Structures are given as structure tokens and as C-alpha cells.
Amino acid sequence: MIDTLASADTTVWLSILVKTLAYAATLVAAGSVLVSASLRELTEDGRGALRRMAVIGALAAAILSLLRVPVRASFLMGGSIDGAIDLMMLGIVTESPLGASVIVRLIGLALIPAIFLPMRGARWIALIGALVTCASFALRGHALGDPRLLLGALVTLHIAGLAFWLGAFAPLARASRREPAARAGALAHEFGTKAFWVVGALVIAGAITLALLGATKLDALATPYGQAFVIKLALFAGVLGLAALNKVRLTPELQAAAPGAAQRLRRSIVVEGALVLAILATTAALTTVTSPPAERANNAPSQPQTMQTASLVSRDFPWRY
Amino acid sequence: MKSRLVIAIAAMLVSGAALAHSEREGTTPADGALLTETPEMIHMVFDDPMRVTMARLVNADGAEMPMARGSGLEPSLEFHAEPESLAPGRYTVEWRGLASDGHPMQGSFSFQIAD
Ligand SMILES: [Cu+2]
């Protein structure tokens, strides 16, 4: 009936890969718009590059987000290529929250190229597009629980903060490479000051979201979900450490045109970018490979599991010989 | 800033994000069951509506066995399928589905038919 052309593990890995890349492209697209709108120290040239980045990112994000539908359909059909092109299965996925999220995201992404329009107010269209794009993350998974509106707003805020941060990497690296140290330093300084508030909001929004969603359980740390979460936090702490280093040490050095400062800042940004990518990959794996602790409460935690394996309480059904 | 971060991390650590969605409550045959003959029915019960998108019965060599599906693709608390007569050996039911919150799920259980 189903030719299994790809094993389950292949679909799981493919799903994590596509999810990670879709996250990254989406955040860069929305983030470039947010950064372009909020950093005044950008040069005309830098702003132009950022706009191009926004549009290229939006295109990549649209393709990758759309790709998630056939990948999910394939998983649901047992990892077969047939599933990826099965119209009924594609329909089922499109009707599911993933489908709704992808559709809203595509609408948001489609507004982002307005950033190139010469008319007044075009910037606002792109900005609305960026926010709609961020809001698409709130349409899925457990953000659907109650209080829905508050959770949705918090998730959107959290994603917008992350996007702003991620969106600033490329223009900062570019400025440190191409522009005089004083100009690049001024941009890095402005970013550092604004990112300070953005990170604060990001952390608070994340914490409130978790507090609203979660029961308070310390033994959650024993589950793969909890462990992946700790990995994510450790990576995030690394990013924050680097960001603090940038702000406190590297930016003033750059402003003072210290020798090698631009290069050090660039290197730090590359490492920061890699850490953020690792966070996104962990998040993708976290929502694909393991299930939240409640689902495993009456499950033996030792047994290895892939995807969100439902718990098994088969002893209630003694069809035994 | 630093203290806010510490509070946030602490909040995240103690909150386990305990979020429920459908679980499989039980199966017939039970996982690990030892049977004398082919079961009349493969049956799964969920605690929350599940859209079972794929269910297959495979033997120990991984070959798929014919099974007549009694449940459609609509979200349901129960899933049935009727296997054809099976030779003695070990069999595994593998399934995938969409939980009511839209999350993809998968699971499997095995039983054995004695000689
Ligand atoms: Cu779920």
C-alpha cells in the first residue's frame, strides 16, 4: 500500500531541518524590516542591503514554510514520498493548525517586499507584514490554549524580539566590514542600547508564557523535553554573554577605532549567529522529537521514543492467552 | 537586567510546560500480548480525538500484512481495523496521526501469535 521510500527517521530529520531553516529565514525576513525601521544610524547603503535581505529572506521563508506541509503529510503517511503528494493528506495538514500558521505567515511575508515601494506608508505596510509574520508563530501548538489572546500576544512579542536581534546580525557585520569604525561603532552602540530593552521584553514574555502554560514541576528536568529546554537556555545564556561582551567591550573599542575591533565584533557576531541557529534547531527538535512531560507522566521514561509517541497503558486490555 | 534574567530562568526551570494532548489509552491486543490465534480486531483507544492517518500491521520481517481499516480519517476516540488470518509469529502495529491540537503523533505496539 505505502512504499516506504524514506524511513521514519529520515522524515523526522527532514522535518527538523526544514523547520529550523524556515524559522531562521522567517526571523531574518521579519527582523530585517524591524531593524530597518528602528535603527537610525544605518547608512543609506546599509539600509538598502537590509531591504534586499528582507525580501530574499521573505522569499526563502515562504518556500520553506510551504515545504513544511508536504513534509508533515509525508510523516503522517508513514514517511513515504507518496504521502507528500497525497492530495487528501495535504488537505488534512492544510486544515490543521500548521496550515493556518503557514497561510498567515505567507500573507505577512507577502507584505514585506513593500519595503521597496517608493510611496509614503510603504514602510508601514512592510512593518505590518513583519508583525503578521511574527504572529503566525502564535497560531500553532500550545499557544492555542487559554488565555488565547494573551498567549498569542506574548508569543508574537517574543518572536518579534528574537527577529529584531537576528535581523541586526547582518547589518552589523556589514557595517563593521565596509564602513569607517566610527560609523559602525555608532550603529553597534544604537543596536546595543535598543537590544537591551528588547532582550528584557523577550525574556519576560518568554517567562510569562511558560508560567501561563506550565505546571510547576521540577521533575520535568528528567524528561527529554526538560533537558532540551535546559540546552536551549544554556545556548541563550551564551548568546546573552556574547551580546554583553559586544556592548561593554567591543562596541566602545569600535567607536574608538581600536585596531582589530571591527574584526573582533564580526567574529563575535558569527558565533552569536551560530548559537542562535543552534537554539532554533533545538526548538525545532524540541517540538518534533519529544513531547511535553504531561504526555509522558505515566510512561516509562527510559524507553527510547521518537516523535510524540503516545503513552501506552495497554495493561487495561487483557487480551491475553 | 541580570536579576530579571535570573528570575526568568528560574521561572522557566520550575515550570515544566505540562501540556496535555491526546494519549493512547489502551490497545487490543495489549502491547506484548501472547495470543493463540489471529485477533478479530485491532483496536486503539485515545483520551482525546485523534485523526489516525496511517496504521499498518507488519510482521517480524517488516512485511506489511493486509488489514481492513474500520475507522475513517475523521478525528475519533477509537480506531479499529480487522487483520486477515495471521501465521504464528511476532507482529507490530505502527500508526501515525494528528492530535486534536494539530500535533503529529506516532506510536506502535506489538503482539505475538503462538504456534
Ligand atoms: Cu500538542
Short mmCIF file of C-alpha atoms and ligand atoms in Angstrom, two decimals:
data_model
loop_
_atom_site.label_atom_id
_atom_site.label_comp_id
_atom_site.label_asym_id
_atom_site.label_seq_id
_atom_site.Cartn_x
_atom_site.Cartn_y
_atom_site.Cartn_z
CA MET A 1 0.00 0.00 0.00
CA ILE A 2 2.62 2.50 1.01
CA ASP A 3 6.08 2.17 -0.40
CA THR A 4 8.25 3.38 2.36
CA LEU A 5 10.83 5.30 0.43
CA ALA A 6 12.08 7.12 3.47
CA SER A 7 12.32 5.62 6.90
CA ALA A 8 10.65 7.30 9.83
CA ASP A 9 13.94 8.69 10.97
CA THR A 10 14.53 10.38 7.66
CA THR A 11 11.21 12.18 7.87
CA VAL A 12 11.94 13.24 11.41
CA TRP A 13 15.33 14.65 10.47
CA LEU A 14 13.97 16.28 7.34
CA SER A 15 11.19 17.79 9.38
CA ILE A 16 13.65 19.23 11.93
CA LEU A 17 15.90 20.59 9.17
CA VAL A 18 13.10 22.25 7.23
CA LYS A 19 11.62 23.65 10.44
CA THR A 20 14.96 25.14 11.55
CA LEU A 21 15.63 26.75 8.18
CA ALA A 22 12.05 28.03 7.96
CA TYR A 23 12.40 29.59 11.45
CA ALA A 24 15.71 31.23 10.54
CA ALA A 25 14.56 32.65 7.20
CA THR A 26 11.29 33.88 8.68
CA LEU A 27 13.03 35.60 11.58
CA VAL A 28 15.60 37.21 9.28
CA ALA A 29 12.86 38.48 6.94
CA ALA A 30 10.75 40.00 9.71
CA GLY A 31 13.80 41.10 11.67
CA SER A 32 15.35 42.98 8.75
CA VAL A 33 12.16 45.04 8.48
CA LEU A 34 12.09 45.72 12.22
CA VAL A 35 15.77 46.71 12.27
CA SER A 36 15.42 48.91 9.22
CA ALA A 37 12.51 50.69 10.89
CA SER A 38 14.17 51.15 14.25
CA LEU A 39 17.90 51.82 13.77
CA ARG A 40 18.56 55.43 12.74
CA GLU A 41 22.32 55.03 12.44
CA LEU A 42 22.03 52.81 9.36
CA THR A 43 23.64 54.37 6.28
CA GLU A 44 21.60 54.60 3.07
CA ASP A 45 23.77 51.89 1.66
CA GLY A 46 23.34 49.68 4.73
CA ARG A 47 19.58 50.22 4.65
CA GLY A 48 19.47 49.18 1.00
CA ALA A 49 21.31 45.94 1.80
CA LEU A 50 18.94 45.32 4.69
CA ARG A 51 15.91 45.76 2.42
CA ARG A 52 17.31 43.27 -0.04
CA MET A 53 17.95 40.90 2.85
CA ALA A 54 14.32 41.32 3.98
CA VAL A 55 12.96 40.42 0.54
CA ILE A 56 15.33 37.49 -0.04
CA GLY A 57 14.58 36.24 3.47
CA ALA A 58 10.83 36.56 2.85
CA LEU A 59 11.10 34.55 -0.35
CA ALA A 60 13.16 31.81 1.31
CA ALA A 61 10.82 31.78 4.31
CA ALA A 62 7.78 31.43 2.05
CA ILE A 63 9.28 28.46 0.19
CA LEU A 64 10.50 26.74 3.37
CA SER A 65 7.22 27.32 5.22
CA LEU A 66 5.25 25.88 2.29
CA LEU A 67 7.60 22.90 2.22
CA ARG A 68 6.55 22.05 5.75
CA VAL A 69 3.11 20.98 4.53
CA PRO A 70 4.28 18.08 2.30
CA VAL A 71 6.90 17.09 4.89
CA ARG A 72 4.17 16.83 7.52
CA ALA A 73 1.87 14.98 5.10
CA SER A 74 4.66 12.54 4.36
CA PHE A 75 5.22 11.91 8.07
CA LEU A 76 1.54 11.26 8.61
CA MET A 77 1.54 8.69 5.83
CA GLY A 78 4.40 6.81 7.43
CA GLY A 79 7.34 8.63 5.88
CA SER A 80 6.57 7.88 2.26
CA ILE A 81 7.06 10.16 -0.72
CA ASP A 82 3.50 9.19 -1.68
CA GLY A 83 2.28 10.98 1.42
CA ALA A 84 3.97 14.20 0.37
CA ILE A 85 1.88 14.34 -2.78
CA ASP A 86 -1.30 12.74 -1.45
CA LEU A 87 -3.98 15.37 -2.02
CA MET A 88 -6.19 14.22 0.81
CA MET A 89 -3.30 14.20 3.29
CA LEU A 90 -2.14 17.62 2.09
CA GLY A 91 -5.70 18.80 2.64
CA ILE A 92 -5.74 17.44 6.19
CA VAL A 93 -2.45 19.18 7.01
CA THR A 94 -3.66 22.43 5.45
CA GLU A 95 -6.78 22.30 7.63
CA SER A 96 -4.66 21.70 10.74
CA PRO A 97 -3.10 24.50 12.82
CA LEU A 98 0.11 24.12 10.81
CA GLY A 99 -1.82 25.01 7.66
CA ALA A 100 -3.39 28.07 9.29
CA SER A 101 0.01 29.19 10.54
CA VAL A 102 1.60 28.78 7.11
CA ILE A 103 -1.21 30.74 5.42
CA VAL A 104 -0.98 33.66 7.87
CA ARG A 105 2.81 33.62 7.55
CA LEU A 106 2.61 33.75 3.76
CA ILE A 107 0.29 36.78 3.98
CA GLY A 108 2.74 38.53 6.30
CA LEU A 109 5.74 37.64 4.16
CA ALA A 110 3.96 38.87 1.02
CA LEU A 111 3.67 42.37 2.57
CA ILE A 112 7.39 42.61 3.35
CA PRO A 113 8.58 43.49 -0.21
CA ALA A 114 6.51 46.69 0.15
CA ILE A 115 9.67 47.96 1.86
CA PHE A 116 10.93 48.76 -1.67
CA LEU A 117 7.87 50.72 -2.76
CA PRO A 118 8.62 54.42 -3.25
CA MET A 119 5.33 55.64 -1.78
CA ARG A 120 4.74 57.02 1.68
CA GLY A 121 3.43 54.50 4.13
CA ALA A 122 5.12 51.61 2.32
CA ARG A 123 7.36 51.19 5.34
CA TRP A 124 4.29 50.70 7.49
CA ILE A 125 2.92 48.02 5.17
CA ALA A 126 6.21 46.13 5.44
CA LEU A 127 6.19 46.62 9.22
CA ILE A 128 2.66 45.23 9.47
CA GLY A 129 3.80 42.34 7.30
CA ALA A 130 6.69 41.67 9.69
CA LEU A 131 4.34 41.65 12.69
CA VAL A 132 1.80 39.39 10.96
CA THR A 133 4.71 37.07 10.14
CA CYS A 134 5.71 37.01 13.83
CA ALA A 135 2.08 36.47 14.84
CA SER A 136 1.90 33.35 12.66
CA PHE A 137 4.02 31.56 15.27
CA ALA A 138 1.26 32.12 17.80
CA LEU A 139 -1.27 30.13 15.77
CA ARG A 140 0.30 26.80 16.45
CA GLY A 141 0.94 24.27 19.09
CA HIS A 142 0.21 25.02 22.67
CA ALA A 143 -0.10 28.75 22.21
CA LEU A 144 -3.61 27.77 21.17
CA GLY A 145 -4.54 27.16 24.81
CA ASP A 146 -6.19 29.69 27.07
CA PRO A 147 -5.88 32.61 27.68
CA ARG A 148 -5.54 32.58 23.94
CA LEU A 149 -5.29 36.27 23.16
CA LEU A 150 -2.74 36.99 25.87
CA LEU A 151 -0.64 33.96 24.94
CA GLY A 152 -0.83 34.93 21.28
CA ALA A 153 0.34 38.46 22.03
CA LEU A 154 3.18 37.19 24.24
CA VAL A 155 4.39 34.69 21.65
CA THR A 156 4.25 37.38 18.96
CA LEU A 157 6.24 39.76 21.16
CA HIS A 158 8.77 37.05 21.97
CA ILE A 159 9.24 36.21 18.28
CA ALA A 160 9.43 39.88 17.24
CA GLY A 161 12.18 40.44 19.81
CA LEU A 162 14.10 37.44 18.55
CA ALA A 163 13.61 38.60 14.94
CA PHE A 164 14.90 42.09 15.76
CA TRP A 165 18.01 40.61 17.28
CA LEU A 166 18.63 38.13 14.47
CA GLY A 167 17.88 40.79 11.85
CA ALA A 168 20.62 43.02 13.23
CA PHE A 169 23.44 40.48 12.75
CA ALA A 170 23.88 41.02 9.02
CA PRO A 171 23.79 44.84 9.01
CA LEU A 172 26.18 44.99 12.00
CA ALA A 173 28.63 42.60 10.35
CA ARG A 174 28.33 44.54 7.10
CA ALA A 175 28.91 47.91 8.74
CA SER A 176 31.93 46.62 10.63
CA ARG A 177 33.40 45.40 7.36
CA ARG A 178 32.58 48.23 4.99
CA GLU A 179 32.14 51.38 6.98
CA PRO A 180 34.54 53.57 8.93
CA ALA A 181 34.93 52.41 12.53
CA ALA A 182 33.13 55.47 13.91
CA ARG A 183 30.00 54.84 11.79
CA ALA A 184 29.97 51.12 12.51
CA GLY A 185 30.57 51.88 16.18
CA ALA A 186 27.63 54.28 16.26
CA LEU A 187 25.37 51.62 14.72
CA ALA A 188 26.60 48.95 17.14
CA HIS A 189 26.04 51.35 20.01
CA GLU A 190 22.49 52.15 18.93
CA PHE A 191 21.74 48.45 18.48
CA GLY A 192 23.26 47.59 21.88
CA THR A 193 21.11 50.17 23.63
CA LYS A 194 17.88 49.09 21.93
CA ALA A 195 18.65 45.38 22.15
CA PHE A 196 18.98 45.78 25.91
CA TRP A 197 15.27 46.61 26.15
CA VAL A 198 14.29 44.08 23.51
CA VAL A 199 16.06 41.28 25.37
CA GLY A 200 14.41 42.29 28.61
CA ALA A 201 10.99 42.16 26.93
CA LEU A 202 11.86 38.88 25.22
CA VAL A 203 12.86 37.19 28.44
CA ILE A 204 9.85 38.49 30.34
CA ALA A 205 7.43 37.50 27.57
CA GLY A 206 9.00 34.04 27.45
CA ALA A 207 8.83 33.63 31.21
CA ILE A 208 5.18 34.73 31.44
CA THR A 209 4.28 32.41 28.56
CA LEU A 210 5.87 29.46 30.29
CA ALA A 211 4.33 30.37 33.62
CA LEU A 212 0.89 30.51 31.96
CA LEU A 213 1.41 27.26 30.11
CA GLY A 214 3.27 25.21 32.62
CA ALA A 215 2.58 23.42 35.77
CA THR A 216 5.38 23.74 38.29
CA LYS A 217 7.25 20.51 38.19
CA LEU A 218 10.92 20.09 38.92
CA ASP A 219 10.98 16.50 37.71
CA ALA A 220 10.24 17.87 34.25
CA LEU A 221 14.01 18.25 34.02
CA ALA A 222 14.36 14.49 33.88
CA THR A 223 12.44 14.31 30.61
CA PRO A 224 14.00 14.88 27.19
CA TYR A 225 11.69 17.90 26.90
CA GLY A 226 13.12 19.43 30.05
CA GLN A 227 16.67 18.58 29.02
CA ALA A 228 16.24 20.11 25.58
CA PHE A 229 14.87 23.15 27.35
CA VAL A 230 17.97 23.39 29.53
CA ILE A 231 20.16 23.11 26.41
CA LYS A 232 18.18 25.95 24.88
CA LEU A 233 18.63 28.09 27.98
CA ALA A 234 22.35 27.37 28.12
CA LEU A 235 22.74 28.41 24.48
CA PHE A 236 20.67 31.50 25.17
CA ALA A 237 22.92 32.35 28.11
CA GLY A 238 25.87 32.06 25.72
CA VAL A 239 24.21 34.46 23.30
CA LEU A 240 23.50 36.91 26.11
CA GLY A 241 27.10 36.66 27.29
CA LEU A 242 28.40 37.48 23.83
CA ALA A 243 25.88 40.29 23.45
CA ALA A 244 27.07 41.74 26.75
CA LEU A 245 30.68 41.46 25.57
CA ASN A 246 29.77 43.25 22.35
CA LYS A 247 28.05 46.03 24.22
CA VAL A 248 30.51 46.55 27.02
CA ARG A 249 33.85 45.90 25.31
CA LEU A 250 33.72 45.59 21.53
CA THR A 251 31.37 48.46 20.72
CA PRO A 252 33.36 51.10 22.67
CA GLU A 253 36.55 49.75 21.07
CA LEU A 254 34.98 50.11 17.66
CA GLN A 255 33.80 53.62 18.45
CA ALA A 256 37.33 54.49 19.48
CA ALA A 257 38.56 52.89 16.23
CA ALA A 258 40.84 50.49 18.11
CA PRO A 259 42.89 48.27 15.80
CA GLY A 260 41.19 44.96 15.02
CA ALA A 261 37.97 45.98 16.80
CA ALA A 262 35.80 45.57 13.68
CA GLN A 263 37.15 42.10 13.12
CA ARG A 264 36.56 41.07 16.71
CA LEU A 265 32.98 42.35 16.56
CA ARG A 266 32.39 40.43 13.35
CA ARG A 267 33.75 37.24 14.83
CA SER A 268 31.58 37.66 17.88
CA ILE A 269 28.53 38.17 15.63
CA VAL A 270 29.29 35.00 13.69
CA VAL A 271 29.49 32.99 16.92
CA GLU A 272 26.29 34.64 18.17
CA GLY A 273 24.56 33.74 14.89
CA ALA A 274 25.70 30.12 15.17
CA LEU A 275 24.37 29.95 18.74
CA VAL A 276 21.01 31.38 17.66
CA LEU A 277 20.84 28.82 14.86
CA ALA A 278 21.53 26.11 17.44
CA ILE A 279 18.69 27.49 19.59
CA LEU A 280 16.34 27.36 16.61
CA ALA A 281 17.42 23.80 15.81
CA THR A 282 16.88 22.78 19.44
CA THR A 283 13.45 24.37 19.37
CA ALA A 284 12.60 22.54 16.16
CA ALA A 285 13.79 19.26 17.65
CA LEU A 286 12.02 20.01 20.93
CA THR A 287 8.67 20.30 19.19
CA THR A 288 9.28 17.36 16.86
CA VAL A 289 11.12 14.66 18.73
CA THR A 290 9.91 14.80 22.29
CA SER A 291 6.64 15.51 23.94
CA PRO A 292 5.96 17.73 26.93
CA PRO A 293 6.15 15.96 30.30
CA ALA A 294 2.41 15.66 30.85
CA GLU A 295 2.24 13.27 27.95
CA ARG A 296 4.80 11.01 29.45
CA ALA A 297 3.61 11.20 33.01
CA ASN A 298 2.51 7.58 33.09
CA ASN A 299 5.14 6.42 30.70
CA ALA A 300 8.39 4.65 31.43
CA PRO A 301 10.91 7.45 30.77
CA SER A 302 13.69 5.01 29.93
CA GLN A 303 12.23 3.71 26.73
CA PRO A 304 13.62 5.50 23.71
CA GLN A 305 10.99 7.34 21.73
CA THR A 306 10.85 9.23 18.53
CA MET A 307 8.31 11.91 17.65
CA GLN A 308 5.49 12.47 20.04
CA THR A 309 4.82 8.93 20.99
CA ALA A 310 1.54 8.50 22.73
CA SER A 311 1.69 6.79 26.05
CA LEU A 312 0.90 3.19 26.28
CA VAL A 313 -1.26 1.82 29.04
CA SER A 314 -2.01 -1.45 27.43
CA ARG A 315 -2.37 -3.49 30.60
CA ASP A 316 -6.00 -2.40 30.86
CA PHE A 317 -6.79 -4.50 27.86
CA PRO A 318 -6.02 -8.04 28.86
CA TRP A 319 -6.48 -9.82 25.59
CA ARG A 320 -4.09 -12.39 26.81
CA TYR A 321 -3.71 -16.02 26.35
CA MET B 1 18.71 43.18 33.78
CA LYS B 2 20.76 40.43 35.35
CA SER B 3 18.35 39.84 38.19
CA ARG B 4 15.40 39.83 35.79
CA LEU B 5 17.16 37.20 33.76
CA VAL B 6 17.82 35.06 36.81
CA ILE B 7 14.16 35.27 37.80
CA ALA B 8 13.09 34.38 34.28
CA ILE B 9 15.40 31.40 34.09
CA ALA B 10 14.28 30.20 37.48
CA ALA B 11 10.66 30.54 36.35
CA MET B 12 11.41 28.55 33.24
CA LEU B 13 13.19 25.83 35.17
CA VAL B 14 10.40 25.21 37.62
CA SER B 15 7.65 25.38 35.05
CA GLY B 16 7.63 22.19 33.12
CA ALA B 17 5.22 23.36 30.46
CA ALA B 18 2.96 20.50 31.29
CA LEU B 19 0.60 20.48 28.39
CA ALA B 20 -1.68 17.65 27.64
CA HIS B 21 -2.84 16.28 24.41
CA SER B 22 -4.28 13.05 23.28
CA GLU B 23 -2.69 9.91 24.51
CA ARG B 24 -3.38 6.41 23.54
CA GLU B 25 -5.20 4.97 26.49
CA GLY B 26 -5.03 1.35 25.50
CA THR B 27 -4.82 -1.15 22.74
CA THR B 28 -6.24 -4.52 21.85
CA PRO B 29 -4.30 -6.72 21.68
CA ALA B 30 -2.31 -5.24 24.55
CA ASP B 31 1.32 -4.41 23.92
CA GLY B 32 3.32 -7.60 24.38
CA ALA B 33 0.24 -9.84 24.37
CA LEU B 34 0.69 -13.52 23.55
CA LEU B 35 -2.27 -14.85 21.54
CA THR B 36 -3.30 -18.28 20.31
CA GLU B 37 -4.96 -17.08 17.15
CA THR B 38 -5.31 -14.05 14.90
CA PRO B 39 -7.07 -11.24 16.80
CA GLU B 40 -10.50 -10.44 15.35
CA MET B 41 -9.88 -6.77 15.72
CA ILE B 42 -7.01 -4.31 16.18
CA HIS B 43 -8.35 -1.62 18.47
CA MET B 44 -6.86 1.57 19.92
CA VAL B 45 -8.50 3.95 22.37
CA PHE B 46 -7.43 7.59 22.79
CA ASP B 47 -8.34 10.02 25.54
CA ASP B 48 -8.79 12.86 23.07
CA PRO B 49 -9.94 12.75 19.44
CA MET B 50 -7.16 11.53 17.18
CA ARG B 51 -7.04 11.55 13.44
CA VAL B 52 -5.29 8.29 12.64
CA THR B 53 -3.72 8.98 9.25
CA MET B 54 -1.78 5.76 8.91
CA ALA B 55 -1.96 2.35 10.56
CA ARG B 56 -0.21 -0.72 9.36
CA LEU B 57 0.46 -4.20 10.60
CA VAL B 58 3.92 -5.59 9.92
CA ASN B 59 5.41 -8.99 10.68
CA ALA B 60 8.83 -9.67 12.20
CA ASP B 61 10.48 -9.24 8.78
CA GLY B 62 8.88 -5.83 8.37
CA ALA B 63 6.50 -7.02 5.63
CA GLU B 64 3.11 -5.35 5.69
CA MET B 65 0.12 -7.60 6.40
CA PRO B 66 -3.30 -6.94 4.90
CA MET B 67 -5.67 -5.20 7.34
CA ALA B 68 -9.14 -3.80 6.65
CA ARG B 69 -9.46 -0.39 8.21
CA GLY B 70 -12.75 0.07 10.03
CA SER B 71 -12.26 3.72 11.03
CA GLY B 72 -12.13 6.69 8.69
CA LEU B 73 -9.81 9.67 8.75
CA GLU B 74 -12.05 11.80 10.93
CA PRO B 75 -10.91 12.64 14.48
CA SER B 76 -12.06 9.84 16.76
CA LEU B 77 -11.55 8.40 20.22
CA GLU B 78 -11.28 4.90 18.81
CA PHE B 79 -9.59 3.15 15.96
CA HIS B 80 -10.47 -0.29 14.57
CA ALA B 81 -9.04 -2.47 11.88
CA GLU B 82 -9.51 -6.11 11.01
CA PRO B 83 -6.45 -8.17 10.16
CA GLU B 84 -6.61 -11.17 7.88
CA SER B 85 -5.61 -14.54 9.25
CA LEU B 86 -2.03 -14.41 10.54
CA ALA B 87 0.61 -17.12 10.81
CA PRO B 88 2.30 -17.64 14.18
CA GLY B 89 4.95 -15.02 14.86
CA ARG B 90 5.50 -11.54 16.15
CA TYR B 91 3.54 -8.58 14.73
CA THR B 92 3.73 -4.84 15.23
CA VAL B 93 1.05 -2.24 14.66
CA GLU B 94 2.53 1.11 13.66
CA TRP B 95 0.37 4.19 13.48
CA ARG B 96 0.62 7.93 12.93
CA GLY B 97 -1.94 10.62 13.45
CA LEU B 98 -2.83 14.21 14.19
CA ALA B 99 -3.81 15.06 17.76
CA SER B 100 -6.71 17.45 18.26
CA ASP B 101 -4.28 20.34 18.85
CA GLY B 102 -2.73 19.63 15.45
CA HIS B 103 0.43 17.94 16.69
CA PRO B 104 1.69 14.94 14.75
CA MET B 105 1.85 11.78 16.81
CA GLN B 106 3.13 8.30 16.30
CA GLY B 107 3.16 5.07 18.19
CA SER B 108 3.42 1.34 17.90
CA PHE B 109 2.62 -1.84 19.82
CA SER B 110 3.41 -5.49 19.31
CA PHE B 111 1.81 -8.85 19.96
CA GLN B 112 2.73 -12.41 19.32
CA ILE B 113 0.79 -15.36 17.97
CA ALA B 114 1.95 -18.67 19.42
CA ASP B 115 2.43 -21.81 17.36
CU CU C 1 0.43 19.14 21.41
#
